[in-house]
CSV table of C-alpha atoms in Angstrom, one decimal:
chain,number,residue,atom,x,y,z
A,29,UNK,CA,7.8,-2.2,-9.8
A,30,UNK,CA,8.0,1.2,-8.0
A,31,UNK,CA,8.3,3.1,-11.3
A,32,UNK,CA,5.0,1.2,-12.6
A,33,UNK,CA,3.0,2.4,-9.4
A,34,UNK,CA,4.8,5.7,-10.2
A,35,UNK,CA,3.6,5.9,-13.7
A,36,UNK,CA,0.1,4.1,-13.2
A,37,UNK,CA,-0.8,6.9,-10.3
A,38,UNK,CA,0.1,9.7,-11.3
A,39,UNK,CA,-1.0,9.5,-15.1
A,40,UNK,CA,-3.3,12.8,-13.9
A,41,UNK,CA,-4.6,15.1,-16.3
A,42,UNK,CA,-1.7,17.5,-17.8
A,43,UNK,CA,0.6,14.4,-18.2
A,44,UNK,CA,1.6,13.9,-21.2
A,45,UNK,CA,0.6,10.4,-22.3
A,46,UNK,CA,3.9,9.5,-24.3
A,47,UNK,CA,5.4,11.0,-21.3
A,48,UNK,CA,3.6,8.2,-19.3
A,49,UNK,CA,4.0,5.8,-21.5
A,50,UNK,CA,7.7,5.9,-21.3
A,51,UNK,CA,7.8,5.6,-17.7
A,52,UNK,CA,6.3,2.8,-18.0
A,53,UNK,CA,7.8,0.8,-20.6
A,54,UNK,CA,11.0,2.0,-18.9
A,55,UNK,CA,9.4,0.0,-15.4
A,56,UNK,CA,8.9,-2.9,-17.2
A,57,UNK,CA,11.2,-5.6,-19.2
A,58,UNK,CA,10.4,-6.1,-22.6
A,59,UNK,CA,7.6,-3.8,-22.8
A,60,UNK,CA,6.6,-2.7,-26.5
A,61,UNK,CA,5.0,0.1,-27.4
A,62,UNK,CA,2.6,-1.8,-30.1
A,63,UNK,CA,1.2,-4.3,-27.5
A,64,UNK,CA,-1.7,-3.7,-24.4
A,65,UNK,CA,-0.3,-2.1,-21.4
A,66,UNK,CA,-2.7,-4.0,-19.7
A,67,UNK,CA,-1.3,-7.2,-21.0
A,68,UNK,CA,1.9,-6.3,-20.8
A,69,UNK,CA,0.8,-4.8,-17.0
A,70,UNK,CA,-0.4,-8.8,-16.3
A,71,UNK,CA,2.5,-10.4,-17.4
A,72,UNK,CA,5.0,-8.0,-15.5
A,73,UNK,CA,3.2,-8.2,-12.2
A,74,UNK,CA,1.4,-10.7,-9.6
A,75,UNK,CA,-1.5,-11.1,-7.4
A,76,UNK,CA,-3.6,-8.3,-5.8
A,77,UNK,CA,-1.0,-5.8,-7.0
A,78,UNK,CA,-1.4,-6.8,-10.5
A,79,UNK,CA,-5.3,-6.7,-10.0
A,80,UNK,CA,-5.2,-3.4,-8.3
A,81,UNK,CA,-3.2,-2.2,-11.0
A,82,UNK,CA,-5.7,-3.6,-14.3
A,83,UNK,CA,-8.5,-1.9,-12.0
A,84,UNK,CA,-6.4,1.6,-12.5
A,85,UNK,CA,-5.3,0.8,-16.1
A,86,UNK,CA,-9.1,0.3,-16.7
A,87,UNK,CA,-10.5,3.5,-15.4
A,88,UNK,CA,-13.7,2.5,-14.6
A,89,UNK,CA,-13.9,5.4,-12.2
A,90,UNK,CA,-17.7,6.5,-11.2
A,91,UNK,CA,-18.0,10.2,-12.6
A,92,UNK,CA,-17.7,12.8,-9.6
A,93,UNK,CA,-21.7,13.8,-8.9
A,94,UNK,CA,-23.8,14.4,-5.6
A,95,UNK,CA,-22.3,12.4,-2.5
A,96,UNK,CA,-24.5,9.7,-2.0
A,97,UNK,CA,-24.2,9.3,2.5
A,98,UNK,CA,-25.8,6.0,2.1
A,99,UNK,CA,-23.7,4.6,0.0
A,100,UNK,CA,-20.2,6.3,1.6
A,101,UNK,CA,-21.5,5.0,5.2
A,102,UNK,CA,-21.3,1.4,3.0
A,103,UNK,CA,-18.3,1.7,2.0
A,104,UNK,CA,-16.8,3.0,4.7
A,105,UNK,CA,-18.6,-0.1,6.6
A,106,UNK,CA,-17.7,-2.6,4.0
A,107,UNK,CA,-13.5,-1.4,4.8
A,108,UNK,CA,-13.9,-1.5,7.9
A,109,UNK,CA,-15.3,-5.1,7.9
A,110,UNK,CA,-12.8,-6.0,5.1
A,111,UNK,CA,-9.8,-5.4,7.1
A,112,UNK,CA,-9.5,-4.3,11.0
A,113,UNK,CA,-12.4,-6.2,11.6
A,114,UNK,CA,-11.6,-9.3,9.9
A,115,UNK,CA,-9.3,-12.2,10.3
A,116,UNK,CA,-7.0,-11.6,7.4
A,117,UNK,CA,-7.5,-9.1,4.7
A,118,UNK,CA,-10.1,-8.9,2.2
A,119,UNK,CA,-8.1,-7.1,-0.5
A,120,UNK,CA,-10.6,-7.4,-3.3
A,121,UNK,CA,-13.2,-5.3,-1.0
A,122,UNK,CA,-10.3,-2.6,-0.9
A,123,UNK,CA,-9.4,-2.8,-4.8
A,124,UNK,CA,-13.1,-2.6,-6.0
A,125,UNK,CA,-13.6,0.3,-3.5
A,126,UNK,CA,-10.4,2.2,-4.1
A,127,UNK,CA,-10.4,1.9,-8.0
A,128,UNK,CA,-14.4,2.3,-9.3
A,129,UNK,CA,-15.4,4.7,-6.9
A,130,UNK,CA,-15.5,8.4,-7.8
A,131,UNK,CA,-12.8,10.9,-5.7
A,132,UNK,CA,-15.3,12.9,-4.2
A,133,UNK,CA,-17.0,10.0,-3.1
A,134,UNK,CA,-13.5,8.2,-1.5
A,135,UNK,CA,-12.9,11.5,0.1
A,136,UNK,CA,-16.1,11.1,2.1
A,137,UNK,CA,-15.9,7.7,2.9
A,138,UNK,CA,-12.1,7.8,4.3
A,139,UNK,CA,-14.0,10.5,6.7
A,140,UNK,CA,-16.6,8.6,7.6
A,141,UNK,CA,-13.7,5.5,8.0
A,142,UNK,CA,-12.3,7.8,10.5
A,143,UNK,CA,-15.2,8.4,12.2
A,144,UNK,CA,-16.5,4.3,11.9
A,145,UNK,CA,-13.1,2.9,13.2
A,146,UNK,CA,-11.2,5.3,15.1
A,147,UNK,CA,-8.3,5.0,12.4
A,148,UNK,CA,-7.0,7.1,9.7
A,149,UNK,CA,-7.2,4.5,6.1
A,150,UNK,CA,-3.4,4.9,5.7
A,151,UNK,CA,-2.9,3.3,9.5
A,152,UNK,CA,-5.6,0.6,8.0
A,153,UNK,CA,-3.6,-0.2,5.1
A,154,UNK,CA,-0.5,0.3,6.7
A,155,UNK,CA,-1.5,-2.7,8.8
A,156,UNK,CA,-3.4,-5.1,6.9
A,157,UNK,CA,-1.6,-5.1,3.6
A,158,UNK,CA,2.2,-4.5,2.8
A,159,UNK,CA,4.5,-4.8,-0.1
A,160,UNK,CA,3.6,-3.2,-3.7
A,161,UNK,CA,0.3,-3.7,-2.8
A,162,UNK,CA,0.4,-1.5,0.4
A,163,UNK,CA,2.4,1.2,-1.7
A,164,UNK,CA,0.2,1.6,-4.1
A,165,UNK,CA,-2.8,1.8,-2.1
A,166,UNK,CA,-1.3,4.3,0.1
A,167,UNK,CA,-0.8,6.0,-3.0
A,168,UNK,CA,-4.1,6.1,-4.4
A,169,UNK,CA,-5.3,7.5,-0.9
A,170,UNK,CA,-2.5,10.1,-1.0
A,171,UNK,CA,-3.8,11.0,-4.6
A,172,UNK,CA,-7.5,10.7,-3.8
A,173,UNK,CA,-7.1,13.2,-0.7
A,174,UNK,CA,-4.8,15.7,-2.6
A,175,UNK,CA,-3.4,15.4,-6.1
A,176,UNK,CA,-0.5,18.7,-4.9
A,177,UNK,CA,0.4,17.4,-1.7
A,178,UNK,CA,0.8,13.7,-3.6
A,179,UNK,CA,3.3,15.4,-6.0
A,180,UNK,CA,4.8,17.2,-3.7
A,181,UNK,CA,5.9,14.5,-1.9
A,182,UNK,CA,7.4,13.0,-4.9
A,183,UNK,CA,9.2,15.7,-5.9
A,184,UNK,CA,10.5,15.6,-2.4
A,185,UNK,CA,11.4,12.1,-2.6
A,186,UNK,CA,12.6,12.9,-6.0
A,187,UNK,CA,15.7,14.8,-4.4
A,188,UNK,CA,16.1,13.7,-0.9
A,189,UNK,CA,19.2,12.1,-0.1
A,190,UNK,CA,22.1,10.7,-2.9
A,191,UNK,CA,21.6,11.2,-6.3
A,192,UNK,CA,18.4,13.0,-7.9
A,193,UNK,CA,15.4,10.7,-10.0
A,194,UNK,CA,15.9,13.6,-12.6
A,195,UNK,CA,13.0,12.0,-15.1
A,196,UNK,CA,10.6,12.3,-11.8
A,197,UNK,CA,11.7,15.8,-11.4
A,198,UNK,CA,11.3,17.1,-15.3
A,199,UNK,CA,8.2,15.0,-15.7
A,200,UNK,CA,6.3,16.8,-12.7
A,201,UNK,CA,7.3,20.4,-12.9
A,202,UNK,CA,7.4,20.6,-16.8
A,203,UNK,CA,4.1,18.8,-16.6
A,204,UNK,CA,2.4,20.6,-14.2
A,205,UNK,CA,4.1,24.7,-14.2
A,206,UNK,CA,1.1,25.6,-16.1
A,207,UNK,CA,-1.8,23.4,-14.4
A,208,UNK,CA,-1.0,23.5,-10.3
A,209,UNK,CA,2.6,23.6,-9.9
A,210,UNK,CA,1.8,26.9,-7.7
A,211,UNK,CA,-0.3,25.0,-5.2
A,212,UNK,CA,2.1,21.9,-5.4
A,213,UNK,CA,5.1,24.4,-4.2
A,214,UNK,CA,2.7,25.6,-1.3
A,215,UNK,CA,2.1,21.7,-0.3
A,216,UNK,CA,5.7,21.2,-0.6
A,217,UNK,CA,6.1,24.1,1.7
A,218,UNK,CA,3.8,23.5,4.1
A,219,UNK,CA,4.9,19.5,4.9
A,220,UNK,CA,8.8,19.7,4.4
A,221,UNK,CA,11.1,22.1,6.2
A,222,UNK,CA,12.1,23.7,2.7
A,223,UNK,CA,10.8,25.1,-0.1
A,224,UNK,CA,10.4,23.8,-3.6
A,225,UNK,CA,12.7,26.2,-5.3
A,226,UNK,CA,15.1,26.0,-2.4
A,227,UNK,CA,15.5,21.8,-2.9
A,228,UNK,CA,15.7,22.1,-6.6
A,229,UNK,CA,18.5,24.8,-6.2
A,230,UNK,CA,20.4,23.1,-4.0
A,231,UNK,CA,20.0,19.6,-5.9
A,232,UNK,CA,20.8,20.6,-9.5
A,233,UNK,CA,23.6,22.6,-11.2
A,234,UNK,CA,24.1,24.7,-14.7
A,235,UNK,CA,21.2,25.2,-17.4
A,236,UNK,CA,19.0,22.6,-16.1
A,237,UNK,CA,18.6,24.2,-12.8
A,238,UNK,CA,18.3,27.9,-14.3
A,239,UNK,CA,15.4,26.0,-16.4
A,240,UNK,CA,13.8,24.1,-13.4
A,241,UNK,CA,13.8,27.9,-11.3
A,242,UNK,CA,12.2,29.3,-14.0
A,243,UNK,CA,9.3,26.9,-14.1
A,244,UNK,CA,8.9,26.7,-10.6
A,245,UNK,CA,8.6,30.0,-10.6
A,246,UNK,CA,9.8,31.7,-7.2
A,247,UNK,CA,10.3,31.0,-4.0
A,248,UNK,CA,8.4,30.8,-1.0
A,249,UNK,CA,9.1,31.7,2.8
């Protein structure tokens, strides 16, 4: 199910939609491309993941406008009550919050979350939910806070260790070489102890590298 979190995330603008869709039929058995994704998102998946994911699939997200400091200080409260403060784990609080609200609006309240509880949201989630769940909500908060730094991060886990997830590495650099592929290598720079065009030259061989380099564009010291 890690390839349906994948592909439900990061379906940012400059993805190409047949690109996305593919990921995702790939995630899940017997997925066809003339049915719902939605359906076929419900019958492939369980609980508050599957309902996390439906609220994503949805996108119901409120359209960015003026911060509202009454309503962020709620939601921040409302979080804060849902989980650290409460025995057990009010995960629909966390799914309504996380998947309607607009990203300027999340940004504010994770601040003011901070500020509220003492704890980052990550340590929150970290604590109070786990499985798919927690993986996807982390990476909704990773996306929320910084759409480069999120792909960065997947490109790096995209090549780190044995064996390279090529379809996660053409999807993001072809994708996004024209968009913000320049800020993503910065990110990528900035929180790994290499550079993007220094990972993907060391992890790839022949044509497909010289390809890759040239999208990436240069290096960075």
């Amino acid at each position: 199910m890690a390839q349906v979190l994948r592909g439900t995330v990061t379906a940012f603008p400059g993805f190409d939609e047949r690109a996305d869709a593919e990921t995702l039929r790939k995630a899940m058995k017997g997925l066809e491309y003339g049915s719902s994704l939605e359906d076929d998102v419900v019958g492939d998946t369980s609980g508050y993941y599957q309902r996390m994911l439906v609220v994503l699939l949805q996108a119901n997200r409120d359209p960015d406008a003026g911060i509202d400091e009454a309503q962020v200080e709620q939601d921040a409260q409302a979080l804060f009550q849902a989980g650290e403060l409460k025995w057990g784990t009010d995960e629909e609080k966390f799914i309504t919050i996380f998947g309607t609200r607009s990203v300027s609006h999340l940004r504010r309240v994770f601040d003011k979350y901070m500020t509220i509880s003492g704890f980052q949201i990550e340590e929150t989630i970290d604590r109070e939910t786990s499985g798919n769940l927690e993986q996807l909500l982390l990476a909704v908060v990773k996306s929320i806070r910084s759409i480069p730094a999120y792909l960065a991060e997947t490109l790096y886990y995209a090549m780190k260790g044995a064996g390279t997830d090529d379809h996660t590495l053409i999807r993001v650099v072809v994708s996004r070489s024209e968009i913000d592929l320049y800020n993503i290598r910065k990110e990528f720079r900035k929180n790994f102890s290499t550079s993007l065009y220094s990972m993907i030259k060391g992890d790839t061989s022949g044509d497909y590298k010289k390809a890759l380099l040239r999208l990436c564009g240069g290096e960075d010291d």
